[in-house]
Amino acid sequence: LSAGVCCCCAALRPRYKRLVDNIFPEDPKDGLVKADMEKLTFYAVSAPEKLDRIGAYLAERLSRDVVRHRYGYVLIAMEALDQLLMACHSQSIKPFVESFLHMVAKLLESGEPKLQVLGTNSFVKFANIEEDTPSYHRRYDFFVSRFSAMCHSCDTDPETQNEIRIAGIRGIQGVVRKAVNDELRATIWEPQHMDKIVPSLLFNMQKIEDVDSRIGPPSSPTAGVKEENPSVLAENCFRELLGRATYGNMNNAVRPVFAHLDHHRLWDPNEFAVSCFKIIMYSIQAQYSHHVIQEILGHLDVRKRDSPRVRAGIIQVLLEAVAIAAKGSIGPTVLEVFNTLLKHLRISVDFELGDRRSSAESATLSTSSKESDERIVQNAIIQTIGFFGSNLPDYQRSEIMMFIMSKVPVLGTTSQSLDPSNLGDLGTRRIQIMLLRSLLMVTSGYKATTISNALPAPFLDPLLSPSLMEDSELRQLVLEILHNLIDRHDNRAKLRGIRIIPDVSDLKIKRDKISRQDVSFMKKHGQQLYRHIYLGCKEEDNVQKNFELLFTSLALTTIELANEEVVIDLIRLAIALQDVAIINEDNLPMFNRCGVMALVAAYLNFLSQMIAVPAFCQHVSKVIETRSVEAAYFLPETIFKDKCDLPKSLEKDEKDLFFLTNKIAESLGGSGYNVERLSVPYVPQVTDEDRLSRRKSIVDTVSLQVDILSGTGMEDRVDNTEEITFEALKKAIDNNGLEEQEKEKRRLVIEKFQKAPFEEIAAQCETKANLLHDRLAHILELTIRPPPSPSGTMTITAGHPHYHSVPVYEMKFPDLCVY
C-alpha cells in the first residue's frame, strides 16, 4: 500500500521534477543518465518558462547533497546545470542563472577543495556564455571576494594549495570577462573590487617570481605548464584585466599595485615592481600611458619622505615606464614628469645636506651611508630625466632643454624655480651639477639641422653662464653639452684627448659646407662662444680634462661653423690665449700657463691642416718642432703627463717657441685670406654674466677701451688695446705725478663706484667723459667726427655692484694710432 501511495505521489509530481529526478542514477558512480538528460534539455528548450523552476529544484537537491556529503550527486547536478546553460539562451534564462549562481556560491563556501574547484569550473563556463540581454540586478561581489580569498590559499598540502589558487585565478578571470562584457561592466572596476582582484593576482605572480629570480629568466612554458603555474596564469589574467581598462577606470586598476608594493615592501629591491609596471605599460592601450606615469609621479610625492632606496626604487620604475611611453603618446605628461623629478632632486639634495649638517653636530657615523643612498636617488633621477628626454622627438626635446636650463639655479638671481636660498653654496652647486648632467643626457644624440635651432639665444645665454663659474666640473659639463649640440657629424670621438695630430686626414673628419643660417649664427653669437673659451682657459682650477674639452670645442667649431671669417677669429683667439700664458696678468700657476700653450699648439696644428695652407702649416710645424726640442712642456703630450718638470719662468723673448701673428698673417695673406683683422687683438667684452656667475669684476673703475687697427709692424704683440684710466690721462699731461698718489686715487675711485648711488656715479661719469673728450682731442690734435665706416671705438664704462658694465659715454673717431 505504501508503495502504491508513493507511486501515486510520484505520478502527481510536476513533470520538470520528474525529469530532473530521472537524470540521477541509483549509483552516482554511473554518472549522469544521458538519455534522461536529453529529455530534460528538450523540455527546457520547449518550455523556457519552466527554467526557473528547474533551476530552483536542482539547487534544492544540490544543497541537500552538499550537506549530506553526497559529492557524487553534486557532480551530476552541476554537470546538468552546465548542459542546460549551454543549451538555453532565451529571455527566461535569467531566473535560472540566479539559481545557478546560488549553487556555485554554495560550492565555493564549502570547505572541500574539490567542490570549490567544481564550482569555479562551472562559473568559468558560465562566464564564457554571451547573454542576449544584460542583467541589471546581478552583482558579482561575492564571487570577487571568494575567488580572491582562494588566490591566497595556504593549505598544508602543496598540491591542494596550488589547485585552489589556480581555481581562484581562473574564477577572477571569469568574473572579469563576464563583468566587462556586460553593459554594467563599470561595477567590476569599482575600487572595492579592484583592491581585492589586483593584489590577489600580484600575490601569485610574486610568489613564483621570487623563485625564478634566483634561477634566472624562466623559459616560455607550454600550454600544459601554464595551467599548472599560478604565476603564469595570474600574469595572463592581469594582462587581460589591464587590456580591458578604459580611460575612466584605468587609475582604479593601477592604484592597488602601489598598495601591494608598499605593503610587501617591494620597492627595495624593486625587481618585482619593475616587472609589474612593464606588464602594465605593455598591456594597456598606448593612449592611456600618461595615466600610469601620473600615478607613479603621485606615489613618488606621497613617499617623498621615505628612505632613499625606496624613492630610488620608485624612480627606477618611472624610468622603465617612461622608456616605454616615450615610444607612443604621452600627451601633456612630459613637463609634469620633468617638473616632478626636478622637485625631488631638490628634496634629495636638501635631505643630503641636512644629514651632513646633523652629522657635523652629533658626530654620528651613519651619515655616509645616508649620503650615498641619496646619491643613488639623485643618479636615478638624472638617469630618468636623460633617458626620457633623449627618447623624445626633436621639437619636444628642445622644449625640455629650455625647461631644464631654466631650473638651473644661478647665484644672484631670484627667478629660478629651484630656489637655492636654503641650500647655501654647496647645495646650489650640487643642483647645478646634477641639472647639467641631466641636460647632458637629454642633448645626447640630438642632431639639429642648424646651430640656431640647437642653440637659440634664450638657451645659449643661460647655458654659458655656468662656464664662467669658479668650478671646474661645472665648466666641463657645459662644454660637453655644447659638444653634443654642435657636433652634428659625430666627430667628437675622433677628437677625444688633446694631442698634436700628425695627419688630420687620417681622422676622416666628416663635415658639410657651412650653411647660411650657421654663418648668421656665428655673426650674432660667435664672439660669445669665443669669450667663454677664452675665459675658461684662464681659470686656475683647470685640470687636464678642462683643456681637453676646450680643445674639442675649438676643433668642433672649426669643423661645423668655420668659414674664412671665423677662421681668422679663431686664430685671433688662439694668439690671445698664447699671450695670456706669456704675459700672465692673471698670475696663473705654471701648469696652467703651460697647459694653455699646449692647447694653442694642438689647436693651431689642427686648424692649419684643416684649412690646408702650406705656409701656415709650415710655421706651425716649425714651432712645434722647436718646442719638442727646447720646451717640451709647451706640448700636450708632455705637460699632461703625471710627472712633468715645469719651468721656473717663461721667457718672453724666445720667439721661436711662439706662434707669431706676422708670420701667420703673411702665410694666410698669400692664400687669399683677409688678414687685416689679425692685427686687431682679441679682447673679450664684459657682460652681466660675470656678475651672475659670481666672478670677480673685470671692470672695477671707469675705463677707456681703445681698439686699435695697428699698422706699426708690432705683429708680435697680441694685445694692442691700451686700457687708459682717467688718472692715466691726467698723468700724461702732468708727468710729475707720483705713483703712490695714483694708487690712492684709484682706490678712492673704486670705493666710490662700489658704494655711491648709481645716479650720482652716472652724472659724474658724464661730466668726466666730456672733460676726457676735450683733453683727448687736444692731446692728439684730432677733430672728432662720425666717420662713415669707423675703424676704432672708444667706450667708457662704469663698474658698480648693482649696475655692472653700464655704458655711459661712447664716441667714434677715425683711424687712431697710439705710439
Coordinates of N, CA, C and O in Angstrom, one line a residue, residues 498-500 536-539 542-548 550-551 554 574 577-578 580-582 588-603 627 631-641 644 646-647 650:
I498 N 93.6 65.7 -26.0 CA 94.3 66.8 -26.5 C 95.7 66.3 -26.9 O 96.5 65.8 -26.1
R499 N 96.1 66.5 -28.2 CA 97.4 66.0 -28.7 C 97.7 66.7 -30.0 O 96.9 67.3 -30.6
I500 N 99.0 66.5 -30.4 CA 99.4 67.0 -31.7 C 99.1 65.9 -32.7 O 99.7 64.9 -32.7
G536 N 87.4 80.6 -20.0 CA 87.6 79.2 -19.5 C 89.0 78.8 -19.4 O 89.4 78.0 -18.5
C537 N 89.9 79.2 -20.3 CA 91.3 78.9 -20.2 C 92.0 79.6 -19.1 O 93.1 79.2 -18.7
K538 N 91.5 80.6 -18.6 CA 92.2 81.4 -17.6 C 91.8 81.0 -16.1 O 92.3 81.7 -15.2
E539 N 91.1 79.9 -16.0 CA 90.7 79.5 -14.6 C 91.8 78.7 -14.0 O 92.5 77.9 -14.6
N542 N 91.7 74.7 -13.5 CA 91.6 73.8 -14.7 C 92.5 72.6 -14.5 O 93.6 72.7 -14.0
V543 N 92.0 71.4 -14.9 CA 92.8 70.2 -15.0 C 92.9 69.7 -16.4 O 92.4 70.4 -17.3
Q544 N 93.5 68.6 -16.6 CA 93.7 68.1 -18.0 C 92.4 68.0 -18.7 O 92.3 68.3 -19.9
K545 N 91.3 67.5 -18.1 CA 90.0 67.3 -18.8 C 89.5 68.6 -19.3 O 88.9 68.7 -20.4
N546 N 89.7 69.7 -18.5 CA 89.2 71.0 -19.0 C 89.9 71.4 -20.3 O 89.3 71.9 -21.2
F547 N 91.2 71.2 -20.3 CA 92.0 71.6 -21.5 C 91.6 70.7 -22.7 O 91.5 71.2 -23.8
E548 N 91.3 69.4 -22.4 CA 90.9 68.5 -23.5 C 89.5 69.0 -24.1 O 89.3 69.0 -25.3
L550 N 88.2 72.0 -23.9 CA 88.4 73.3 -24.6 C 89.0 73.1 -26.0 O 88.6 73.7 -27.0
F551 N 89.9 72.1 -26.1 CA 90.5 71.8 -27.4 C 89.4 71.2 -28.4 O 89.3 71.6 -29.5
L554 N 87.1 74.0 -29.7 CA 87.7 74.8 -30.8 C 87.7 73.9 -32.1 O 87.4 74.5 -33.1
A574 N 93.3 82.2 -30.5 CA 94.4 81.3 -30.1 C 95.6 82.2 -29.8 O 96.3 81.9 -28.8
L577 N 95.1 83.7 -26.4 CA 95.4 82.7 -25.3 C 96.9 82.5 -25.1 O 97.3 82.3 -24.0
Q578 N 97.6 82.5 -26.2 CA 99.1 82.4 -26.0 C 99.6 83.6 -25.2 O 100.5 83.4 -24.3
V580 N 98.0 85.2 -23.0 CA 97.6 85.0 -21.6 C 98.6 84.2 -20.8 O 99.0 84.5 -19.7
A581 N 99.2 83.2 -21.5 CA 100.2 82.4 -20.8 C 101.5 83.1 -20.7 O 102.2 83.0 -19.7
I582 N 101.8 83.9 -21.7 CA 103.2 84.6 -21.7 C 103.2 85.7 -20.8 O 104.1 85.8 -19.9
L588 N 98.5 83.1 -13.2 CA 98.2 81.7 -13.3 C 99.4 80.9 -12.8 O 100.5 81.2 -13.0
P589 N 99.1 79.7 -12.3 CA 100.2 78.7 -11.9 C 100.9 78.3 -13.2 O 100.3 78.4 -14.3
M590 N 102.1 77.8 -13.0 CA 102.9 77.5 -14.2 C 102.3 76.3 -15.0 O 102.3 76.3 -16.2
F591 N 101.6 75.4 -14.3 CA 100.9 74.3 -15.0 C 99.9 74.8 -15.9 O 99.7 74.4 -17.1
N592 N 99.1 75.8 -15.5 CA 98.0 76.4 -16.3 C 98.6 77.1 -17.5 O 98.1 77.0 -18.6
R593 N 99.7 77.8 -17.3 CA 100.3 78.5 -18.4 C 100.8 77.6 -19.5 O 100.6 77.8 -20.7
C594 N 101.5 76.5 -19.0 CA 102.0 75.5 -20.0 C 100.8 74.8 -20.6 O 100.9 74.4 -21.8
G595 N 99.7 74.6 -19.9 CA 98.5 73.9 -20.4 C 97.9 74.7 -21.5 O 97.5 74.2 -22.6
V596 N 97.8 76.1 -21.3 CA 97.3 76.9 -22.3 C 98.2 76.9 -23.6 O 97.7 76.9 -24.7
M597 N 99.5 77.0 -23.4 CA 100.4 76.9 -24.5 C 100.2 75.6 -25.3 O 100.3 75.6 -26.5
A598 N 100.1 74.5 -24.6 CA 99.9 73.2 -25.2 C 98.5 73.2 -26.0 O 98.5 72.6 -27.1
L599 N 97.5 73.8 -25.4 CA 96.2 73.9 -26.1 C 96.3 74.6 -27.4 O 95.8 74.2 -28.4
V600 N 97.0 75.8 -27.3 CA 97.1 76.6 -28.5 C 97.9 75.8 -29.6 O 97.6 75.8 -30.8
A601 N 98.9 75.1 -29.2 CA 99.7 74.3 -30.2 C 98.9 73.2 -30.8 O 98.9 73.0 -32.0
A602 N 98.2 72.5 -30.0 CA 97.3 71.4 -30.5 C 96.3 71.9 -31.5 O 96.0 71.3 -32.5
Y603 N 95.7 73.1 -31.1 CA 94.6 73.6 -31.9 C 95.1 74.2 -33.3 O 94.6 73.9 -34.3
R627 N 109.6 73.4 -30.1 CA 109.2 73.2 -28.7 C 109.6 71.7 -28.3 O 110.0 71.5 -27.1
A631 N 111.5 73.1 -25.4 CA 110.5 73.3 -24.4 C 109.3 72.4 -24.6 O 108.2 72.7 -25.0
A632 N 109.6 71.1 -24.3 CA 108.5 70.1 -24.4 C 107.3 70.3 -23.6 O 106.2 69.8 -23.8
Y633 N 107.5 71.0 -22.5 CA 106.4 71.3 -21.6 C 105.3 72.2 -22.2 O 104.3 72.5 -21.7
F634 N 105.6 72.7 -23.4 CA 104.6 73.5 -24.2 C 103.8 72.6 -25.1 O 102.9 73.1 -25.8
L635 N 104.0 71.3 -25.0 CA 103.2 70.4 -25.9 C 102.3 69.5 -25.0 O 102.7 69.1 -23.9
P636 N 101.2 69.1 -25.5 CA 100.2 68.4 -24.6 C 100.7 67.0 -24.2 O 100.4 66.5 -23.2
E637 N 101.5 66.4 -25.1 CA 102.0 65.0 -24.8 C 102.9 65.0 -23.6 O 103.1 64.0 -22.9
T638 N 103.5 66.2 -23.3 CA 104.4 66.3 -22.2 C 103.8 66.9 -20.9 O 103.9 66.3 -19.8
I639 N 103.1 68.0 -21.1 CA 102.7 68.7 -19.9 C 101.6 68.0 -19.2 O 101.4 68.1 -17.9
F640 N 100.8 67.1 -19.9 CA 99.7 66.4 -19.2 C 100.2 65.0 -18.7 O 99.3 64.2 -18.4
K641 N 101.4 64.8 -18.7 CA 101.9 63.5 -18.1 C 101.8 63.7 -16.5 O 101.8 64.8 -16.0
C644 N 105.8 65.8 -14.8 CA 106.4 66.7 -15.8 C 107.1 67.8 -15.1 O 106.6 68.5 -14.2
L646 N 108.2 71.3 -14.7 CA 107.7 72.6 -15.2 C 108.9 73.6 -15.1 O 109.7 73.6 -14.2
P647 N 108.9 74.5 -16.0 CA 109.9 75.6 -16.0 C 109.6 76.6 -14.8 O 108.5 76.7 -14.4
L650 N 108.8 81.8 -17.9 CA 108.6 81.8 -19.3 C 109.3 83.0 -19.9 O 108.9 84.1 -19.5

